[in-house]
mmCIF file of C-alpha atoms in Angstrom:
data_model
loop_
_atom_site.group_PDB
_atom_site.id
_atom_site.type_symbol
_atom_site.label_atom_id
_atom_site.label_comp_id
_atom_site.label_asym_id
_atom_site.label_seq_id
_atom_site.Cartn_x
_atom_site.Cartn_y
_atom_site.Cartn_z
ATOM 1 C CA UNK A 1 0.000 0.000 0.000
ATOM 2 C CA UNK A 2 1.243 3.462 -0.767
ATOM 3 C CA UNK A 3 0.792 6.575 1.360
ATOM 4 C CA UNK A 4 -2.226 7.745 -0.668
ATOM 5 C CA UNK A 5 -4.001 4.462 0.050
ATOM 6 C CA UNK A 6 -3.167 4.710 3.762
ATOM 7 C CA UNK A 7 -4.576 8.253 3.893
ATOM 8 C CA UNK A 8 -7.745 7.202 2.046
ATOM 9 C CA UNK A 9 -8.317 4.268 4.396
ATOM 10 C CA UNK A 10 -7.539 6.301 7.543
ATOM 11 C CA UNK A 11 -9.897 9.060 6.438
ATOM 12 C CA UNK A 12 -12.664 6.517 5.851
ATOM 13 C CA UNK A 13 -12.023 4.604 9.098
ATOM 14 C CA UNK A 14 -12.227 7.715 11.265
ATOM 15 C CA UNK A 15 -14.823 9.526 9.124
ATOM 16 C CA UNK A 16 -12.655 12.636 8.714
ATOM 17 C CA UNK A 17 -14.358 15.400 6.728
ATOM 18 C CA UNK A 18 -12.650 17.290 3.886
ATOM 19 C CA UNK A 19 -12.414 20.561 5.845
ATOM 20 C CA UNK A 20 -10.836 18.658 8.739
ATOM 21 C CA UNK A 21 -8.321 17.079 6.349
ATOM 22 C CA UNK A 22 -7.292 20.577 5.190
ATOM 23 C CA UNK A 23 -6.956 21.652 8.836
ATOM 24 C CA UNK A 24 -4.916 18.546 9.757
ATOM 25 C CA UNK A 25 -2.475 19.138 6.906
ATOM 26 C CA UNK A 26 -2.192 22.788 8.003
ATOM 27 C CA UNK A 27 -1.462 21.745 11.609
ATOM 28 C CA UNK A 28 1.236 19.436 10.223
ATOM 29 C CA UNK A 29 2.876 22.368 8.445
ATOM 30 C CA UNK A 30 1.569 21.800 4.899
ATOM 31 C CA UNK A 31 -0.812 24.223 3.220
ATOM 32 C CA UNK A 32 -3.191 22.371 0.880
ATOM 33 C CA UNK A 33 -6.458 23.576 -0.580
ATOM 34 C CA UNK A 34 -9.562 21.399 -0.482
ATOM 35 C CA UNK A 35 -9.034 20.514 -4.156
ATOM 36 C CA UNK A 36 -5.429 19.505 -3.496
ATOM 37 C CA UNK A 37 -6.525 17.331 -0.555
ATOM 38 C CA UNK A 38 -9.030 15.604 -2.840
ATOM 39 C CA UNK A 39 -6.217 14.948 -5.322
ATOM 40 C CA UNK A 40 -4.139 13.398 -2.527
ATOM 41 C CA UNK A 41 -7.152 11.239 -1.632
ATOM 42 C CA UNK A 42 -7.327 9.830 -5.161
ATOM 43 C CA UNK A 43 -5.987 6.350 -5.775
ATOM 44 C CA UNK A 44 -2.719 6.421 -7.638
ATOM 45 C CA UNK A 45 -2.109 4.087 -10.548
ATOM 46 C CA UNK A 46 -0.289 0.877 -9.694
ATOM 47 C CA UNK A 47 3.063 0.533 -11.382
ATOM 48 C CA UNK A 48 2.256 -3.053 -12.397
ATOM 49 C CA UNK A 49 -0.775 -2.005 -14.413
ATOM 50 C CA UNK A 50 -0.489 -1.475 -18.113
ATOM 51 C CA UNK A 51 -1.023 2.069 -19.329
ATOM 52 C CA UNK A 52 -4.236 1.173 -21.179
ATOM 53 C CA UNK A 53 -5.696 -0.512 -18.048
ATOM 54 C CA UNK A 54 -5.728 2.755 -16.094
ATOM 55 C CA UNK A 55 -9.390 3.587 -16.515
ATOM 56 C CA UNK A 56 -9.997 5.469 -13.261
ATOM 57 C CA UNK A 57 -7.331 8.154 -13.740
ATOM 58 C CA UNK A 58 -7.479 10.247 -16.876
ATOM 59 C CA UNK A 59 -4.496 12.506 -16.369
ATOM 60 C CA UNK A 60 -1.501 12.594 -14.085
ATOM 61 C CA UNK A 61 -2.580 15.975 -12.705
ATOM 62 C CA UNK A 62 -5.769 14.378 -11.309
ATOM 63 C CA UNK A 63 -3.850 13.164 -8.258
ATOM 64 C CA UNK A 64 -1.015 14.204 -5.992
ATOM 65 C CA UNK A 65 1.343 11.478 -4.818
ATOM 66 C CA UNK A 66 1.680 11.507 -1.037
ATOM 67 C CA UNK A 67 5.415 11.365 -0.431
ATOM 68 C CA UNK A 68 6.743 10.255 2.952
ATOM 69 C CA UNK A 69 7.230 13.836 4.183
ATOM 70 C CA UNK A 70 3.624 14.757 3.286
ATOM 71 C CA UNK A 71 2.308 11.589 4.967
ATOM 72 C CA UNK A 72 4.315 12.171 8.144
ATOM 73 C CA UNK A 73 3.243 15.830 8.249
ATOM 74 C CA UNK A 74 -0.378 14.698 8.023
ATOM 75 C CA UNK A 75 0.104 12.250 10.909
ATOM 76 C CA UNK A 76 1.822 14.936 13.016
ATOM 77 C CA UNK A 77 -1.050 17.310 12.249
ATOM 78 C CA UNK A 78 -3.519 14.561 13.167
ATOM 79 C CA UNK A 79 -1.940 14.279 16.617
ATOM 80 C CA UNK A 80 -2.209 18.051 17.106
ATOM 81 C CA UNK A 81 -5.805 17.987 15.769
ATOM 82 C CA UNK A 82 -6.857 15.293 18.239
ATOM 83 C CA UNK A 83 -4.769 16.196 21.302
ATOM 84 C CA UNK A 84 -3.718 19.810 20.882
ATOM 85 C CA UNK A 85 -0.270 21.286 20.411
ATOM 86 C CA UNK A 86 2.242 20.209 23.029
ATOM 87 C CA UNK A 87 4.299 23.017 24.449
ATOM 88 C CA UNK A 88 8.001 22.161 24.684
ATOM 89 C CA UNK A 89 9.305 21.675 28.211
ATOM 90 C CA UNK A 90 11.933 24.135 29.503
ATOM 91 C CA UNK A 91 15.253 23.428 27.798
ATOM 92 C CA UNK A 92 13.631 21.237 25.136
ATOM 93 C CA UNK A 93 13.572 22.287 21.501
ATOM 94 C CA UNK A 94 10.665 21.520 19.209
ATOM 95 C CA UNK A 95 11.373 18.493 17.033
ATOM 96 C CA UNK A 96 9.806 18.307 13.579
ATOM 97 C CA UNK A 97 12.321 16.200 11.709
ATOM 98 C CA UNK A 98 11.025 13.763 9.117
ATOM 99 C CA UNK A 99 12.087 10.208 9.846
ATOM 100 C CA UNK A 100 12.984 7.518 7.337
ATOM 101 C CA UNK A 101 10.641 5.041 8.978
ATOM 102 C CA UNK A 102 8.345 2.764 7.010
ATOM 103 C CA UNK A 103 4.921 4.373 6.545
ATOM 104 C CA UNK A 104 2.992 1.464 8.057
ATOM 105 C CA UNK A 105 4.995 1.527 11.308
ATOM 106 C CA UNK A 106 4.685 5.295 11.451
ATOM 107 C CA UNK A 107 0.930 5.040 10.935
ATOM 108 C CA UNK A 108 0.552 2.663 13.875
ATOM 109 C CA UNK A 109 2.649 4.826 16.204
ATOM 110 C CA UNK A 110 1.079 8.155 15.321
ATOM 111 C CA UNK A 111 -2.532 6.901 15.301
ATOM 112 C CA UNK A 112 -1.900 5.276 18.682
ATOM 113 C CA UNK A 113 -0.731 8.629 20.041
ATOM 114 C CA UNK A 114 -3.468 10.701 18.391
ATOM 115 C CA UNK A 115 -6.341 8.477 19.528
ATOM 116 C CA UNK A 116 -4.723 7.773 22.920
ATOM 117 C CA UNK A 117 -4.922 4.038 22.337
ATOM 118 C CA UNK A 118 -3.380 1.559 24.727
ATOM 119 C CA UNK A 119 -1.659 -1.577 23.478
ATOM 120 C CA UNK A 120 -4.747 -3.548 24.531
ATOM 121 C CA UNK A 121 -6.932 -1.201 22.466
ATOM 122 C CA UNK A 122 -4.743 -1.826 19.430
ATOM 123 C CA UNK A 123 -4.901 -5.596 19.922
ATOM 124 C CA UNK A 124 -8.717 -5.355 20.180
ATOM 125 C CA UNK A 125 -8.830 -3.333 16.953
ATOM 126 C CA UNK A 126 -6.914 -6.062 15.110
ATOM 127 C CA UNK A 127 -9.197 -8.636 16.729
ATOM 128 C CA UNK A 128 -12.233 -6.790 15.313
ATOM 129 C CA UNK A 129 -10.669 -7.212 11.876
ATOM 130 C CA UNK A 130 -10.164 -10.928 12.491
ATOM 131 C CA UNK A 131 -6.378 -10.830 12.914
ATOM 132 C CA UNK A 132 -4.531 -12.062 15.969
ATOM 133 C CA UNK A 133 -1.493 -10.013 16.933
ATOM 134 C CA UNK A 134 0.456 -10.846 20.065
ATOM 135 C CA UNK A 135 1.782 -8.278 22.530
ATOM 136 C CA UNK A 136 5.306 -9.193 21.483
ATOM 137 C CA UNK A 137 4.544 -8.570 17.804
ATOM 138 C CA UNK A 138 2.901 -5.251 18.651
ATOM 139 C CA UNK A 139 5.920 -4.219 20.710
ATOM 140 C CA UNK A 140 8.204 -5.064 17.791
ATOM 141 C CA UNK A 141 6.048 -3.006 15.392
ATOM 142 C CA UNK A 142 6.183 0.025 17.702
ATOM 143 C CA UNK A 143 9.964 -0.048 18.272
ATOM 144 C CA UNK A 144 12.438 2.427 16.793
ATOM 145 C CA UNK A 145 14.150 1.557 13.549
ATOM 146 C CA UNK A 146 17.485 -0.006 14.363
ATOM 147 C CA UNK A 147 16.341 -1.625 17.610
ATOM 148 C CA UNK A 148 17.246 -5.303 17.675
ATOM 149 C CA UNK A 149 13.576 -6.333 18.082
ATOM 150 C CA UNK A 150 12.185 -3.875 15.503
ATOM 151 C CA UNK A 151 9.816 -5.464 12.989
ATOM 152 C CA UNK A 152 8.665 -3.839 9.780
ATOM 153 C CA UNK A 153 4.885 -3.543 9.613
ATOM 154 C CA UNK A 154 3.575 -5.302 6.531
ATOM 155 C CA UNK A 155 0.654 -4.132 4.449
ATOM 156 C CA UNK A 156 -1.540 -6.893 5.872
ATOM 157 C CA UNK A 157 -1.141 -5.594 9.441
ATOM 158 C CA UNK A 158 -1.724 -1.977 8.385
ATOM 159 C CA UNK A 159 -4.733 -2.822 6.214
ATOM 160 C CA UNK A 160 -6.360 -4.877 8.985
ATOM 161 C CA UNK A 161 -5.598 -2.240 11.610
ATOM 162 C CA UNK A 162 -7.391 0.366 9.491
ATOM 163 C CA UNK A 163 -10.239 -2.090 8.881
ATOM 164 C CA UNK A 164 -10.561 -2.619 12.649
ATOM 165 C CA UNK A 165 -10.506 1.149 13.216
ATOM 166 C CA UNK A 166 -13.382 1.496 10.761
ATOM 167 C CA UNK A 167 -15.374 -1.178 12.587
ATOM 168 C CA UNK A 168 -14.685 0.469 15.961
ATOM 169 C CA UNK A 169 -15.242 4.109 15.010
ATOM 170 C CA UNK A 170 -17.943 3.891 12.321
ATOM 171 C CA UNK A 171 -20.642 2.078 14.296
#
């Protein structure tokens, strides 16, 4: 899954309105108009598809590819949108560096923070989607890159997490 697909699924799962999407991007430090947000929320063509099989996108300018920096800025803005801006503690500088972390792992971490989910909540969300994830696996998914127990989050885990979020939040 690419970043556009993750944004589309997250928006659906949490029922985020277009005006809120614009506000979230703005809180993350990226100014996008409503039309530009809609272009980001358009499925991008798969590289494996043949050119003539791309029926649902007429022109390349009909979508904006969500690069890693744009995706991470959205997730940072989502945290601020849900929890408010955190004031730096005395002697602490504000950190806004873009990491080179895999998008799926970043999604799990940032959504956990934004929605104030506990590890048990996250395991329940996967359970709603019909996937069993152990506490050890979850811990490995939430570790820093480079940690000896770090595990890259596959598309299956991310897709089912978003599916579980949709079941939980769109009752």
